[in-house]
PDB file of C-alpha atoms in Angstrom:
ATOM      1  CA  UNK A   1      47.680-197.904  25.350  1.00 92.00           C
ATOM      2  CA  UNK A   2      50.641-195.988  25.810  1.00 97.00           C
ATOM      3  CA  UNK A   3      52.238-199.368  27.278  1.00 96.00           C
ATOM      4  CA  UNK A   4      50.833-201.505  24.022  1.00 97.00           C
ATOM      5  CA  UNK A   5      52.375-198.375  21.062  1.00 97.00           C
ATOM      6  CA  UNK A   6      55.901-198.442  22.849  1.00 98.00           C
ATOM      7  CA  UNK A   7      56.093-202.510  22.853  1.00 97.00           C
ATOM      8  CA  UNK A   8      54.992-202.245  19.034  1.00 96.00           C
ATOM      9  CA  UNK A   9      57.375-199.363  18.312  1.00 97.00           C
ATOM     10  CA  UNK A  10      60.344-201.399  19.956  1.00 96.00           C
ATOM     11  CA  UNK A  11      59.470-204.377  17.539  1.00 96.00           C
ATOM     12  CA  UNK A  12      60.254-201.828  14.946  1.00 93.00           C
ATOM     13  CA  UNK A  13      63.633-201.135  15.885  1.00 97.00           C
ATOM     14  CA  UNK A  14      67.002-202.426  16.431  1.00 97.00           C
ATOM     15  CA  UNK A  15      68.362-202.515  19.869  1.00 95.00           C
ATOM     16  CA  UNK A  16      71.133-200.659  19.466  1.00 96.00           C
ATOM     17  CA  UNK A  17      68.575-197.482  18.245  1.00 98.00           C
ATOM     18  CA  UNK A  18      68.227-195.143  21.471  1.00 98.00           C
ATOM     19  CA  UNK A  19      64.224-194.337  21.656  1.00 98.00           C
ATOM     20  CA  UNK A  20      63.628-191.141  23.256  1.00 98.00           C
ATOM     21  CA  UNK A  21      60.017-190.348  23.696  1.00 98.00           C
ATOM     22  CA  UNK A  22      59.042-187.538  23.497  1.00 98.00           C
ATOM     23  CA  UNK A  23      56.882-186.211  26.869  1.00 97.00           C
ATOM     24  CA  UNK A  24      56.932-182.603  26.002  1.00 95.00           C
ATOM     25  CA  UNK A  25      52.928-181.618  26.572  1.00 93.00           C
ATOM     26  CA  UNK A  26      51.868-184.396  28.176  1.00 97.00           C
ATOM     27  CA  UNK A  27      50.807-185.153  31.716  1.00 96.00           C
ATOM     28  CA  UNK A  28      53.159-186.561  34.446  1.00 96.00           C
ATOM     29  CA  UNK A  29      50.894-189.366  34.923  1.00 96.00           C
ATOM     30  CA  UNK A  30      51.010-189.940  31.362  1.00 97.00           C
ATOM     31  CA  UNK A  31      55.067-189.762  31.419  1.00 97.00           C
ATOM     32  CA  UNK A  32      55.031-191.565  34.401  1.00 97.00           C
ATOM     33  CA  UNK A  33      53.164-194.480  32.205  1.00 97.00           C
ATOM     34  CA  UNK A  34      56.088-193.734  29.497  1.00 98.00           C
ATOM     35  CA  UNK A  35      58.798-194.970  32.536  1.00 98.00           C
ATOM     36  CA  UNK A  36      56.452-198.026  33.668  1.00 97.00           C
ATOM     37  CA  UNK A  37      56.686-198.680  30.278  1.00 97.00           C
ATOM     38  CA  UNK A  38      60.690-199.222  30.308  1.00 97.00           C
ATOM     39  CA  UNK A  39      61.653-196.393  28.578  1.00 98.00           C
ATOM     40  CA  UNK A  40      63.738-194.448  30.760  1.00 98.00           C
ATOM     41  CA  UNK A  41      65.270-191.709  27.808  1.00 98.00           C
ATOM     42  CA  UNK A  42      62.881-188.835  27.524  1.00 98.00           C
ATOM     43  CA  UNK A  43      62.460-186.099  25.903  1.00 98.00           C
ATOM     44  CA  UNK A  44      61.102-182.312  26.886  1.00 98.00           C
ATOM     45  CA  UNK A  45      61.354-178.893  24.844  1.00 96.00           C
ATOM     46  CA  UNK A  46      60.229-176.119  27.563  1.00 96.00           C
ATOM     47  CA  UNK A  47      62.686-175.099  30.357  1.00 97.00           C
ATOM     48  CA  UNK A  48      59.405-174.561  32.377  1.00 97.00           C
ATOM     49  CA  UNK A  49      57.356-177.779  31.793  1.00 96.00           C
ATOM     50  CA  UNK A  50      60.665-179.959  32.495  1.00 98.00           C
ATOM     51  CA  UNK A  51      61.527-178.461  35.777  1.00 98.00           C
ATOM     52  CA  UNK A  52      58.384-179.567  36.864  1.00 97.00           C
ATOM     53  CA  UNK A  53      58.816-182.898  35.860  1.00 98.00           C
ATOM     54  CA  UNK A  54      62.109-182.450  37.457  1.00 98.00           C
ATOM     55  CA  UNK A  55      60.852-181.889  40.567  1.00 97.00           C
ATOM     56  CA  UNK A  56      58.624-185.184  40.839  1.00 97.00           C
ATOM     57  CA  UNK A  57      60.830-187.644  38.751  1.00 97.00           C
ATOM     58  CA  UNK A  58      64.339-186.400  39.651  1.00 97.00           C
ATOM     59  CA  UNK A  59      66.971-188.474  38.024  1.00 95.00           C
ATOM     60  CA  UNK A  60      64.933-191.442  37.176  1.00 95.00           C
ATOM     61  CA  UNK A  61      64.565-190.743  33.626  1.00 98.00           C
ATOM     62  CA  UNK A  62      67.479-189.846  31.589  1.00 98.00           C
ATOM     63  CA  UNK A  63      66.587-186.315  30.438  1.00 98.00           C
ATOM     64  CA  UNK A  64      67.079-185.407  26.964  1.00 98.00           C
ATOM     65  CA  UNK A  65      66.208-181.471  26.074  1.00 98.00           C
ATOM     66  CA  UNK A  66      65.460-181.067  22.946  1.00 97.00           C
ATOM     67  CA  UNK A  67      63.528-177.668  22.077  1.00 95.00           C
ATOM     68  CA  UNK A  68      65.074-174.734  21.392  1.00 94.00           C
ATOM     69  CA  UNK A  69      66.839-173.371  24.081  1.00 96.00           C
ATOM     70  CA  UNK A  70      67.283-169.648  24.971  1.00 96.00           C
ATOM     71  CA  UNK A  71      70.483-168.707  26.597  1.00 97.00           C
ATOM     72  CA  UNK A  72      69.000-167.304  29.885  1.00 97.00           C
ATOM     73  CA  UNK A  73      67.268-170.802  30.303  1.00 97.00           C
ATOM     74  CA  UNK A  74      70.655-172.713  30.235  1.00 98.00           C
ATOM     75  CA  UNK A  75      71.030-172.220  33.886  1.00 97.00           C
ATOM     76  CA  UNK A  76      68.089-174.436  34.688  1.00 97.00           C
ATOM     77  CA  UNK A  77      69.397-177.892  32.962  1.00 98.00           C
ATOM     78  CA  UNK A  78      72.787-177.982  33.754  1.00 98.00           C
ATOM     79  CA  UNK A  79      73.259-181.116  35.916  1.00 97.00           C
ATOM     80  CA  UNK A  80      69.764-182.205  35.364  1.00 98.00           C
ATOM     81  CA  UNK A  81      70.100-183.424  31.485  1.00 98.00           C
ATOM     82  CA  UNK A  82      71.429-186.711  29.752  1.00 98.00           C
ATOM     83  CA  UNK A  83      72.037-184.652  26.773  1.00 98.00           C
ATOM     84  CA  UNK A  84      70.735-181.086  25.313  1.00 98.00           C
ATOM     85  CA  UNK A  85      70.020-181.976  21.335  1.00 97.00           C
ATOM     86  CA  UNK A  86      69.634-178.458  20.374  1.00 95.00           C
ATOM     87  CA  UNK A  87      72.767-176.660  20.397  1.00 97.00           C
ATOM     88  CA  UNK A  88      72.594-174.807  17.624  1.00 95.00           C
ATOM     89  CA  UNK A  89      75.550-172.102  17.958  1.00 94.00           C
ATOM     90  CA  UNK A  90      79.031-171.362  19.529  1.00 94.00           C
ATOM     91  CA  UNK A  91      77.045-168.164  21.427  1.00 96.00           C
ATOM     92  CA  UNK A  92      75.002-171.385  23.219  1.00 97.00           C
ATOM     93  CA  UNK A  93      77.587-173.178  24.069  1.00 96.00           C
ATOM     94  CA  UNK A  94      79.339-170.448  25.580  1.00 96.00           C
ATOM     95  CA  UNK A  95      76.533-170.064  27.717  1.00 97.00           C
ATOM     96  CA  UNK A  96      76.705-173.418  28.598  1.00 98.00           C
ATOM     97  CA  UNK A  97      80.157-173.350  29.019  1.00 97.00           C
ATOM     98  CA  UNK A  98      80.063-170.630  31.192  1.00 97.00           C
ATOM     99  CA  UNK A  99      77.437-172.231  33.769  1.00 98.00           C
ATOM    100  CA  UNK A 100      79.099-175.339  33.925  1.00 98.00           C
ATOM    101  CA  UNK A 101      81.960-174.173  34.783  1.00 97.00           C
ATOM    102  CA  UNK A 102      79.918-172.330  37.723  1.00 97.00           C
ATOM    103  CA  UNK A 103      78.168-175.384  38.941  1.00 96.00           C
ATOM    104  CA  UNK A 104      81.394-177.690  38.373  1.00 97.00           C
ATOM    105  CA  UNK A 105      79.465-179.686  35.843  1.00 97.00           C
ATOM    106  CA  UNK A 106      80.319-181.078  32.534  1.00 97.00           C
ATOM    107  CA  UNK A 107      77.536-181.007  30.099  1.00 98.00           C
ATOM    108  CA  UNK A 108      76.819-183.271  27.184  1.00 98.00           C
ATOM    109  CA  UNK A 109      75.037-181.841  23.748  1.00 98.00           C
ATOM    110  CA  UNK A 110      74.268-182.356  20.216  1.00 98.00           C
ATOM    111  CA  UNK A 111      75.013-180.034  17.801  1.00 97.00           C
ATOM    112  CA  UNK A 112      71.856-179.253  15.858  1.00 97.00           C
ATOM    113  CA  UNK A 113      72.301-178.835  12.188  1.00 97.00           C
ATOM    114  CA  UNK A 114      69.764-177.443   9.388  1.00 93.00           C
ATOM    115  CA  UNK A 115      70.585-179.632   5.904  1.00 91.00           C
ATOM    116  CA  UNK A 116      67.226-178.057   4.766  1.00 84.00           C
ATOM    117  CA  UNK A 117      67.756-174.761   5.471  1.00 85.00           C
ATOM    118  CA  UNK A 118      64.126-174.184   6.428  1.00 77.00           C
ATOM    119  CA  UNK A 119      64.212-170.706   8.198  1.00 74.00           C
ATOM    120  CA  UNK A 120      61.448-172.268  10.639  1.00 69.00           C
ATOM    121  CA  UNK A 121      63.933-174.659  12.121  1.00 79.00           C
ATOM    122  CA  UNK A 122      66.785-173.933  14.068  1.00 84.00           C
ATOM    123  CA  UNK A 123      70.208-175.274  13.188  1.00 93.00           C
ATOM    124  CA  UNK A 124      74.151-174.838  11.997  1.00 95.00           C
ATOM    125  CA  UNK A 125      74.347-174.702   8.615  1.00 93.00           C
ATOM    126  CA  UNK A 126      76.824-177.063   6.757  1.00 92.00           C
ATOM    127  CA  UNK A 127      78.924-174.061   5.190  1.00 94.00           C
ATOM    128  CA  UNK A 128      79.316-172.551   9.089  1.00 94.00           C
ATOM    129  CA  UNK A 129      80.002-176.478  10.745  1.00 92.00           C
ATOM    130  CA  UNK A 130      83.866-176.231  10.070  1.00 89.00           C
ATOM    131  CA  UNK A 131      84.553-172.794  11.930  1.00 91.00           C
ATOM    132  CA  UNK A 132      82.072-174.018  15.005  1.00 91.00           C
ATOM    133  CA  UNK A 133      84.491-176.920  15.081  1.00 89.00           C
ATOM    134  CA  UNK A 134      87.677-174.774  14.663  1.00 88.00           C
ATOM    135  CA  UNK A 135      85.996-173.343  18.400  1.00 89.00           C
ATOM    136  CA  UNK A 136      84.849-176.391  20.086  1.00 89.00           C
ATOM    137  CA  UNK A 137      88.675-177.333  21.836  1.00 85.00           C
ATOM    138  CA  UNK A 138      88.689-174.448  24.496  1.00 87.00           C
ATOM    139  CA  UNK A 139      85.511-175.991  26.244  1.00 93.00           C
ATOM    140  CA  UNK A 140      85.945-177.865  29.625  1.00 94.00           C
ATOM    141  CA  UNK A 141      82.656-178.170  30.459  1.00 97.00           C
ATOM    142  CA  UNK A 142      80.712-178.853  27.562  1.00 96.00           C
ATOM    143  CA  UNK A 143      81.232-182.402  25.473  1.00 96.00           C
ATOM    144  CA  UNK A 144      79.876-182.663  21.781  1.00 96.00           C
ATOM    145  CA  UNK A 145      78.661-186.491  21.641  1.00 96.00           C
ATOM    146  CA  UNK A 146      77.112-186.899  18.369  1.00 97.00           C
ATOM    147  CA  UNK A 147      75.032-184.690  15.729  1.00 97.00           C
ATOM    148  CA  UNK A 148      70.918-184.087  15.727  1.00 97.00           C
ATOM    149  CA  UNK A 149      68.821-182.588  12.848  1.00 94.00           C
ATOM    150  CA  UNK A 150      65.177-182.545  12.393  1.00 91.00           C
ATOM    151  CA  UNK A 151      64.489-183.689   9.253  1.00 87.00           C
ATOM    152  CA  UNK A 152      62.294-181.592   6.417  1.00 87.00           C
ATOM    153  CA  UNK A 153      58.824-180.631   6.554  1.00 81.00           C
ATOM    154  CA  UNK A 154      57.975-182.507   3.751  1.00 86.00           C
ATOM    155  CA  UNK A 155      55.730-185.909   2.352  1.00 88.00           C
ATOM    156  CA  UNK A 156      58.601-186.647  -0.396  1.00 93.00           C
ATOM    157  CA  UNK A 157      60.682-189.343   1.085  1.00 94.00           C
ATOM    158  CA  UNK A 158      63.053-188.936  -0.903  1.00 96.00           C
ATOM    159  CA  UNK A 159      63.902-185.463   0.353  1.00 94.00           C
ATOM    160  CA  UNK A 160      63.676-186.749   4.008  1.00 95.00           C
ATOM    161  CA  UNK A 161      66.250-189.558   2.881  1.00 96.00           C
ATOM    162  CA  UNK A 162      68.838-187.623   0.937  1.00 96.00           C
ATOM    163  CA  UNK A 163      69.106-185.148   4.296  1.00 95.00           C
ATOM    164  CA  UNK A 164      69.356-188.339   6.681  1.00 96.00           C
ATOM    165  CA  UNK A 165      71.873-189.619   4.101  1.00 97.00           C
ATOM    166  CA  UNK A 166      73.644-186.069   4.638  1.00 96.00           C
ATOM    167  CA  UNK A 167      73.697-186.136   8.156  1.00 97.00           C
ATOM    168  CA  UNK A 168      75.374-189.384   8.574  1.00 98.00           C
ATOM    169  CA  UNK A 169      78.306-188.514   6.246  1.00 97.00           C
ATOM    170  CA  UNK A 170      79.194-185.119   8.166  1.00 96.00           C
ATOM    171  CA  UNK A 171      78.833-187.456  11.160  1.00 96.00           C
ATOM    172  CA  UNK A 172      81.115-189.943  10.106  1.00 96.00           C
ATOM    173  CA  UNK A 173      83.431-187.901   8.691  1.00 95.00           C
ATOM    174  CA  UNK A 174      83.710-185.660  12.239  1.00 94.00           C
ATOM    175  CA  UNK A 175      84.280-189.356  14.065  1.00 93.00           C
ATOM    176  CA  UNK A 176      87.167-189.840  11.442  1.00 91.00           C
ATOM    177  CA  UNK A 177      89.318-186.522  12.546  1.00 85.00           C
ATOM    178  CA  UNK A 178      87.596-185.925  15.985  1.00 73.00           C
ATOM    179  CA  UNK A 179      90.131-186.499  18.493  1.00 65.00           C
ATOM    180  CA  UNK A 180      90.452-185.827  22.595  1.00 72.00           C
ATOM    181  CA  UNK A 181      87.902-185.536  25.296  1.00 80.00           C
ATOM    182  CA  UNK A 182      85.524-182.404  23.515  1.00 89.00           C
ATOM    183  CA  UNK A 183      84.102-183.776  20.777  1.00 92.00           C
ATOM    184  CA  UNK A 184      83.380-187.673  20.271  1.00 92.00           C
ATOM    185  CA  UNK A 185      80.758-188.905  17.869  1.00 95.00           C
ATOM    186  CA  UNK A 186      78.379-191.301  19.965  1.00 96.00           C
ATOM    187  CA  UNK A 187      75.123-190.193  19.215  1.00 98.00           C
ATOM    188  CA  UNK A 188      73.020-189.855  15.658  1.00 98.00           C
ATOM    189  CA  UNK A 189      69.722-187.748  16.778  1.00 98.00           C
ATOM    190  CA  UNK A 190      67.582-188.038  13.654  1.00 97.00           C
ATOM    191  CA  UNK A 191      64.152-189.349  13.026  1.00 96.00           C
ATOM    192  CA  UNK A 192      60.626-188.602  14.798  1.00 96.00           C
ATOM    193  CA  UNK A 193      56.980-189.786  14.710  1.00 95.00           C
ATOM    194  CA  UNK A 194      56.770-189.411  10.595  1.00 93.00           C
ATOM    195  CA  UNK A 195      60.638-190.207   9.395  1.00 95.00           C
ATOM    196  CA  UNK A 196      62.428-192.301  12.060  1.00 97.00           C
ATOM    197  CA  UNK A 197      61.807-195.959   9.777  1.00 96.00           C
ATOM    198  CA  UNK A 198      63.876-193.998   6.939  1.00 97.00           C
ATOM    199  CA  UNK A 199      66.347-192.403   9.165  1.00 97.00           C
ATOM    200  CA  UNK A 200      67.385-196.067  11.145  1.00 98.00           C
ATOM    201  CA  UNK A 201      68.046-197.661   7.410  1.00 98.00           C
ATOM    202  CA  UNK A 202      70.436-194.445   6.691  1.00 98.00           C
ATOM    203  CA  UNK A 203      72.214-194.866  10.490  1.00 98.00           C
ATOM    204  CA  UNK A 204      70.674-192.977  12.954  1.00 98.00           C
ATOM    205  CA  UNK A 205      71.001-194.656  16.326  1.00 98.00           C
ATOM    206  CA  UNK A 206      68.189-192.391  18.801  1.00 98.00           C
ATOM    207  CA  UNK A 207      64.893-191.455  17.253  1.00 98.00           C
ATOM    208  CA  UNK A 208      62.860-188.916  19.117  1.00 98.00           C
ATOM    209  CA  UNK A 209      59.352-190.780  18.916  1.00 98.00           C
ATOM    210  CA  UNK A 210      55.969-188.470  20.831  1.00 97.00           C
ATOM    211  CA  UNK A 211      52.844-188.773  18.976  1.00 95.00           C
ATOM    212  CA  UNK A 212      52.952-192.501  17.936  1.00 96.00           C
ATOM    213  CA  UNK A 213      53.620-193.559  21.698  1.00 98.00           C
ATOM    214  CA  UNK A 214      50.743-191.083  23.153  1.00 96.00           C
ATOM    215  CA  UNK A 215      47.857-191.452  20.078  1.00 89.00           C
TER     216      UNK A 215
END
């Protein structure tokens, strides 16, 4: 089954979209199935749950965190993650900075933004983006690779698009004047189970897919 959704999903999309699925809550066996599969990008949102995965798996997968991370987890991923997608404020990636720099490891993120503005989801708001910027060329140990967002809790369509559309302007116009080793616009992290068909026509290039791969 889970073999059969991701060979249909894959059908869906271009190659050059990254599909991370999403393993967070679901059995190693099942994410083992996930890798068997040939999707080697996945996704987890608990410090706890991915350690354990850690442990079994190792580097096999390329590890993508994307919950909400509390600073006094950040010690756990560093060196163990392809990318955190959830960086959300310049307090977090001190943090990260600061245990990188510990281990000797460079770490690469997303910055998380909230178009919306939903108080449920986490995020940098738009009006805030420039002065997070203004901080981002001290780091050594952290790289900003690209922008995620998740998008609104909403049927309307429309509303879904007009954030995705959002998104990919701030992105492109941060790959315009982003210059030097910190920041460098690679990855577009937008789209899930319910959205990710809308957000590939309006240029995201990874989609974080879980319940259409494990239903």
């Amino acid at each position: 089954m889970i073999s059969e959704n991701i060979k249909r999903i894959k059908s869906e999309i271009p190659e050059d979209v990254t599909l991370v699925a999403v393993t967070k809550y679901q059995s190693l066996e099942a994410t083992q199935a996930v890798l068997e599969a040939g999707v080697f990008d996945l996704g987890e949102s608990k410090v706890q749950d991915f350690l354990k995965k850690y442990e079994v798996l190792g580097d096999q997968p390329r590890w993508h965190f994307i919950g909400h991370l509390q600073k006094n987890k950040v010690k756990y991923l560093i060196g163990k993650t392809f990318l955190i997608h959830s960086v959300d404020s310049i307090e977090l990636m001190d943090v990260i900075e600061k245990e990188g720099k510990k281990q000797g490891v460079v770490t690469d993120v997303l910055l998380q933004l909230n178009l919306a503005r939903e108080d449920s989801k986490s995020g940098i708001l738009e009006e805030d983006l420039k002065t997070v910027m203004n901080e981002l060329a001290g780091y050594q140990f952290v790289r900003v690779k690209g922008l995620m967002a998740i998008g609104p809790l909403t049927q309307n369509n429309d509303k879904i698009r007009e954030i995705f559309v959002d998104l990919k302007k701030i992105y492109d116009r941060i790959k315009e004047e982003s210059v030097g080793e910190v920041v460098q616009m690679n990855y577009l992290s937008m789209g899930m189970t319910d959205d990710y068909t809308i957000a590939i026509e309006e240029g995201s290039n990874m989609i974080r897919v879980g319940r259409k791969i494990f239903s």
